[in-house]
Amino acid sequence: MRTDLAPRRVAGPHRWWDWVLVTDPGLGQLQAGWRTLVAMVTSLAVGYGMAQALAVPTMIGMMVAGMMGLMSAFAVAGNSWIQLARPILWMPFPYTAVLWLAATLHGDRALEIGLDAAALALTFLLARFGPMALLTGMMLFNGLMVGIIAQIPSAMVGKAFAVALVSASAVLVTRLLLCFPMPREDLLRTQRAFVVEARRLADTAVDALDPDTDLNRVERRMNRSLRRLNIVTVTIDGRLAQPEAATDPVVAELLHRHLFDAELALRGIAQAVRVLAAQSPPEELRRALAVGLLMARDTPPAQAGGLRPAVEMIREQADVILRNAHADPRAAECATLARRVAELLDSLADSLVSWLALGEQTPTSRAAVPFQPAIALENNRIPGSAEPMRRALSARTQSGWQRVVPFVRAPLHAGVAAAVVCPIADAIDPQRFYWGLVGVMITLFGTNTTHERLRKFGHRMVGTVVGAVIGVLLLRLIGHDHVYWTLTVIVLGLSFGSWGMQRAYALWVVGLVAALVQLYGMTTPAGRMDHLLGQRLLDNGIGVLVATACAALIFPLSTRTIVREAEHGYVQAVQKLLTQVAARWERPDSPVRLRGAARAVDVALFQLAEVSRPVVRMPLGVRGRGPHHRMALLNTASAHARALAAAADVDIDLSPALAERVRLITGTFTDSLRTLDHHLANGTAQGVWRRVGPLVRELQTALRPAAPGPRAQRLQTALHELDALDTALAAYAEQRGLPVASVTGRDQGQPGAGQHRARGAATDRGRTRPAQQAAAPAARAEVPTAHTATVVPVTGSVSCADHPGGCPAQITVVNARGQRVAHTYTDQGRYRLGLRPGHHTVVVSAPDHSPRAEPVTVGAAQPHIRLDVRL
């Protein structure tokens, strides 16, 4: 089997650094920090050397060169050497051009301030014309500020250009040598993050089955893991869209499909385990599930077929209960759920095996289509509020003079804010008026709503205070006379900030301010440092608040408008999915991408969640339940949309009458989505949401007499998910004020069905937990307590063909109740455990081997147990 598309670094065993990949899929944040470290060390070293060679003041040489390194690390990204060389070598030209301009304006204060404001506005104007234009604007603004601050004489501009050009060339060389972009490797690391998060989810599912676990805590862990899993899979789709990452569009589409199906199987397992955990499954079934999930966690993806024994073990235990005519109804329900988990584990194994065998696969169906991305990453991140903001702005400026608004809106915000802030900052401290300009710039870059700008204000203030404290402590520790240590702190501070910027803006500010304090310490007396940092905080704060006010008053675009546009995007994504489902069923050979359409629903939900975030997260009772319930309904709807996309991707052959019913269902559902969209856009209800649930159930009843088989079963599943999707969105439409009615007119739509169902589930959970707790003492009575039980030593060795003398492995022990009671690692192939009397299952997991489950019965009279495992 070829595994060249998913090599060992994707499918290999557990590694201690895997947690880094989960928190930073693709290592984009670490790469940003490393890129800044390399660029800053190179530029500062070259600046120092060029200053000595050209008889330029050392501070000016390092300031000019350092700007080349800083801007190349922050503003230049590309996946080839040409994409790096063009912008990096271009930076010195606009930068030194305005250095000369600043040198000729010395003494004309009003003109200097006016040009700074104009340069900032020009930067935002050029941002509309692509990365090179934006970089040009940023270099113009930075060069003008450096020229005014450093007061470089015009006779030195030529030497400054030489310093800038040589340092930019050196940065380019070191970036190509030490930071060469490898999009294919980034994709593989992101895939590895998916594998790691899947293992985490399986591990959390094992904890959920523990009868003594805290269900609320485990459910929170499971929800966090599912969110991270979804973000990773969406990120993979975004990386597949990069031409340098995906080798072949058909292979990319297959990878997308298999990962989608794997995520869907993992979500189904989590949902089934959640329900099982709230009940009291028989102990044998609980143990089989725990062992099966442990084996799923530890099975290498390249050997996913090794999950079959675990699947069969769960099925056998479930069948024992289901074949018993006198079995308790609750036990039978648990057995049915366990069979569902086994089926999903089987599906997960198929998806992972197919994923690793992509090199052997070619499309065999006429419906196979090349990959078409549902998302384009921005700075290696899923875009949030930017896309809804752009759509909302374009929708409001489509005629007449308003067509220029998208181009001049941000420049006007920047220009007016700078014109207000600069005189205030100049009055506070003429030498550092640019701090207010920095506040304006950072506020308007990368933010699209008032909530985002106010959050950035909070991050800026907190980050400045923390960075100032850290910077002052380091300054006192290092002193003023250790230049190399000072430069080390500056470089490390900027590198730390670059790493943390994508996690939290406050982390970037902490690193930046800690670095700047070292520079301020060279010219500021120790007694004035507190005043200087307080002044910086004040100027930045004024700039942020003025820029926020200007953005809210000049061509305003309220957060509510952007939220409505994000809701419109979500409804449009669901509508497109339904259209593709109808096309797939009516014309089996049509080139539709149901999983891609479902992934677009995920992206739309992510954007809506981003623009709906409050300024400060408050407790649920304080901020109200409405927004929380609406997002919960859309999360539920998105889950059903994913399941619908996977189940509906099947060829069906219906009679004309049944096909007409299907068209009626999808057409009515689509009409309801249009009505909801109109209501969200205009705030007035023109029509009702017509529930298609009755029609779906009638169609399911008509299809039951048909011959059973996989296709019929998938069609029934698709119809069930369609009904559930309709229920969730009908409840959402009702919360948004749209009337809900049945399509037949007989039922009045059961408004709030989604809420009643959720309340019922919560009530059931509340009833079953006491039952579980009541049953727990009886179960515990069979197992001696920690005070009375005799601990029996269990020792043995683990070996394999490659390691006959001892194989490195981890040992996990599950007792008869499905609890993990012991965990250890082998030392030179040997292990030692202490187990209490009872029936146990020892799960042995080793790299490059499928896990082995060995039953062990421990008796109180046994002095020692020996268990050797050969893999």
mmCIF file of C-alpha atoms in Angstrom, residues 345-462:
data_model
loop_
_atom_site.group_PDB
_atom_site.id
_atom_site.type_symbol
_atom_site.label_atom_id
_atom_site.label_comp_id
_atom_site.label_asym_id
_atom_site.label_seq_id
_atom_site.Cartn_x
_atom_site.Cartn_y
_atom_site.Cartn_z
ATOM 1 C CA LEU A 345 -15.669 2.584 14.309
ATOM 2 C CA ASP A 346 -15.874 0.402 11.207
ATOM 3 C CA SER A 347 -16.649 3.466 9.081
ATOM 4 C CA LEU A 348 -13.780 5.365 10.720
ATOM 5 C CA ALA A 349 -11.386 2.537 9.883
ATOM 6 C CA ASP A 350 -12.534 2.515 6.242
ATOM 7 C CA SER A 351 -12.089 6.282 5.952
ATOM 8 C CA LEU A 352 -8.593 6.239 7.445
ATOM 9 C CA VAL A 353 -7.459 3.297 5.317
ATOM 10 C CA SER A 354 -8.780 5.029 2.188
ATOM 11 C CA TRP A 355 -7.051 8.229 3.266
ATOM 12 C CA LEU A 356 -3.673 6.487 3.413
ATOM 13 C CA ALA A 357 -4.261 4.621 0.154
ATOM 14 C CA LEU A 358 -4.934 7.730 -1.909
ATOM 15 C CA GLY A 359 -1.916 7.050 -4.056
ATOM 16 C CA GLU A 360 -3.566 3.881 -5.335
ATOM 17 C CA GLN A 361 -6.979 5.382 -5.983
ATOM 18 C CA THR A 362 -8.452 6.978 -9.064
ATOM 19 C CA PRO A 363 -12.019 8.150 -9.557
ATOM 20 C CA THR A 364 -14.290 5.408 -10.856
ATOM 21 C CA SER A 365 -17.618 7.199 -10.713
ATOM 22 C CA ARG A 366 -18.949 9.600 -13.286
ATOM 23 C CA ALA A 367 -19.958 11.858 -10.416
ATOM 24 C CA ALA A 368 -16.335 12.320 -9.280
ATOM 25 C CA VAL A 369 -15.288 15.943 -9.574
ATOM 26 C CA PRO A 370 -12.031 17.796 -8.868
ATOM 27 C CA PHE A 371 -11.610 19.522 -5.541
ATOM 28 C CA GLN A 372 -13.152 22.978 -5.243
ATOM 29 C CA PRO A 373 -12.310 24.817 -2.015
ATOM 30 C CA ALA A 374 -15.067 26.000 0.291
ATOM 31 C CA ILE A 375 -12.654 28.274 2.144
ATOM 32 C CA ALA A 376 -9.569 30.374 1.457
ATOM 33 C CA LEU A 377 -7.295 30.757 4.476
ATOM 34 C CA GLU A 378 -6.121 34.227 5.448
ATOM 35 C CA ASN A 379 -2.674 34.182 7.079
ATOM 36 C CA ASN A 380 -3.121 30.426 7.574
ATOM 37 C CA ARG A 381 -6.295 31.044 9.589
ATOM 38 C CA ILE A 382 -9.984 30.528 8.923
ATOM 39 C CA PRO A 383 -11.387 33.956 7.983
ATOM 40 C CA GLY A 384 -13.844 35.340 10.485
ATOM 41 C CA SER A 385 -15.698 38.624 10.133
ATOM 42 C CA ALA A 386 -13.864 39.917 7.037
ATOM 43 C CA GLU A 387 -15.980 38.117 4.448
ATOM 44 C CA PRO A 388 -19.412 39.039 5.943
ATOM 45 C CA MET A 389 -18.216 42.632 6.292
ATOM 46 C CA ARG A 390 -17.150 42.803 2.636
ATOM 47 C CA ARG A 391 -20.472 41.339 1.485
ATOM 48 C CA ALA A 392 -22.471 43.713 3.670
ATOM 49 C CA LEU A 393 -20.515 46.723 2.430
ATOM 50 C CA SER A 394 -20.852 45.714 -1.233
ATOM 51 C CA ALA A 395 -24.597 45.132 -0.855
ATOM 52 C CA ARG A 396 -25.062 48.699 0.389
ATOM 53 C CA THR A 397 -22.863 50.400 -2.208
ATOM 54 C CA GLN A 398 -23.897 49.020 -5.588
ATOM 55 C CA SER A 399 -25.120 52.163 -7.339
ATOM 56 C CA GLY A 400 -24.033 55.711 -8.138
ATOM 57 C CA TRP A 401 -21.357 57.434 -6.174
ATOM 58 C CA GLN A 402 -21.618 54.819 -3.437
ATOM 59 C CA ARG A 403 -19.516 52.475 -5.537
ATOM 60 C CA VAL A 404 -16.410 54.285 -4.328
ATOM 61 C CA VAL A 405 -17.287 53.774 -0.660
ATOM 62 C CA PRO A 406 -15.540 50.356 -0.346
ATOM 63 C CA PHE A 407 -12.335 52.006 -1.585
ATOM 64 C CA VAL A 408 -12.421 55.220 0.472
ATOM 65 C CA ARG A 409 -14.140 54.049 3.659
ATOM 66 C CA ALA A 410 -11.071 52.669 5.477
ATOM 67 C CA PRO A 411 -8.753 55.481 4.254
ATOM 68 C CA LEU A 412 -11.252 58.062 5.520
ATOM 69 C CA HIS A 413 -11.421 56.317 8.887
ATOM 70 C CA ALA A 414 -7.624 56.369 9.121
ATOM 71 C CA GLY A 415 -7.175 59.900 7.812
ATOM 72 C CA VAL A 416 -9.817 61.524 9.998
ATOM 73 C CA ALA A 417 -8.730 59.583 13.086
ATOM 74 C CA ALA A 418 -5.091 60.548 12.496
ATOM 75 C CA ALA A 419 -6.071 64.204 12.011
ATOM 76 C CA VAL A 420 -7.815 64.134 15.404
ATOM 77 C CA VAL A 421 -5.251 62.073 17.300
ATOM 78 C CA CYS A 422 -2.000 63.695 16.095
ATOM 79 C CA PRO A 423 -2.592 67.171 17.609
ATOM 80 C CA ILE A 424 -3.638 65.593 20.918
ATOM 81 C CA ALA A 425 -0.604 63.281 21.012
ATOM 82 C CA ASP A 426 1.668 66.162 19.910
ATOM 83 C CA ALA A 427 0.410 68.265 22.790
ATOM 84 C CA ILE A 428 1.149 65.434 25.244
ATOM 85 C CA ASP A 429 4.689 64.798 23.933
ATOM 86 C CA PRO A 430 5.906 66.255 20.617
ATOM 87 C CA GLN A 431 8.735 63.733 20.369
ATOM 88 C CA ARG A 432 6.420 60.732 20.549
ATOM 89 C CA PHE A 433 3.219 61.869 18.868
ATOM 90 C CA TYR A 434 3.434 58.833 16.600
ATOM 91 C CA TRP A 435 2.234 56.611 19.481
ATOM 92 C CA GLY A 436 -1.256 57.909 18.843
ATOM 93 C CA LEU A 437 -0.876 57.106 15.133
ATOM 94 C CA VAL A 438 0.137 53.567 16.039
ATOM 95 C CA GLY A 439 -3.074 53.248 18.050
ATOM 96 C CA VAL A 440 -5.099 54.295 15.008
ATOM 97 C CA MET A 441 -3.279 51.904 12.699
ATOM 98 C CA ILE A 442 -3.518 48.806 14.873
ATOM 99 C CA THR A 443 -7.209 49.462 15.543
ATOM 100 C CA LEU A 444 -8.244 49.602 11.901
ATOM 101 C CA PHE A 445 -6.009 46.793 10.640
ATOM 102 C CA GLY A 446 -7.638 43.387 10.908
ATOM 103 C CA THR A 447 -10.874 44.502 12.597
ATOM 104 C CA ASN A 448 -14.296 44.831 11.001
ATOM 105 C CA THR A 449 -16.785 45.438 13.794
ATOM 106 C CA THR A 450 -16.998 47.746 16.796
ATOM 107 C CA HIS A 451 -16.921 44.721 19.081
ATOM 108 C CA GLU A 452 -13.631 43.576 17.558
ATOM 109 C CA ARG A 453 -12.103 47.042 17.931
ATOM 110 C CA LEU A 454 -13.135 47.298 21.566
ATOM 111 C CA ARG A 455 -11.753 43.823 22.246
ATOM 112 C CA LYS A 456 -8.500 44.893 20.608
ATOM 113 C CA PHE A 457 -8.481 47.983 22.821
ATOM 114 C CA GLY A 458 -8.701 45.754 25.891
ATOM 115 C CA HIS A 459 -5.942 43.483 24.601
ATOM 116 C CA ARG A 460 -3.762 46.512 23.859
ATOM 117 C CA MET A 461 -4.157 47.986 27.308
ATOM 118 C CA VAL A 462 -3.636 44.718 29.197
#
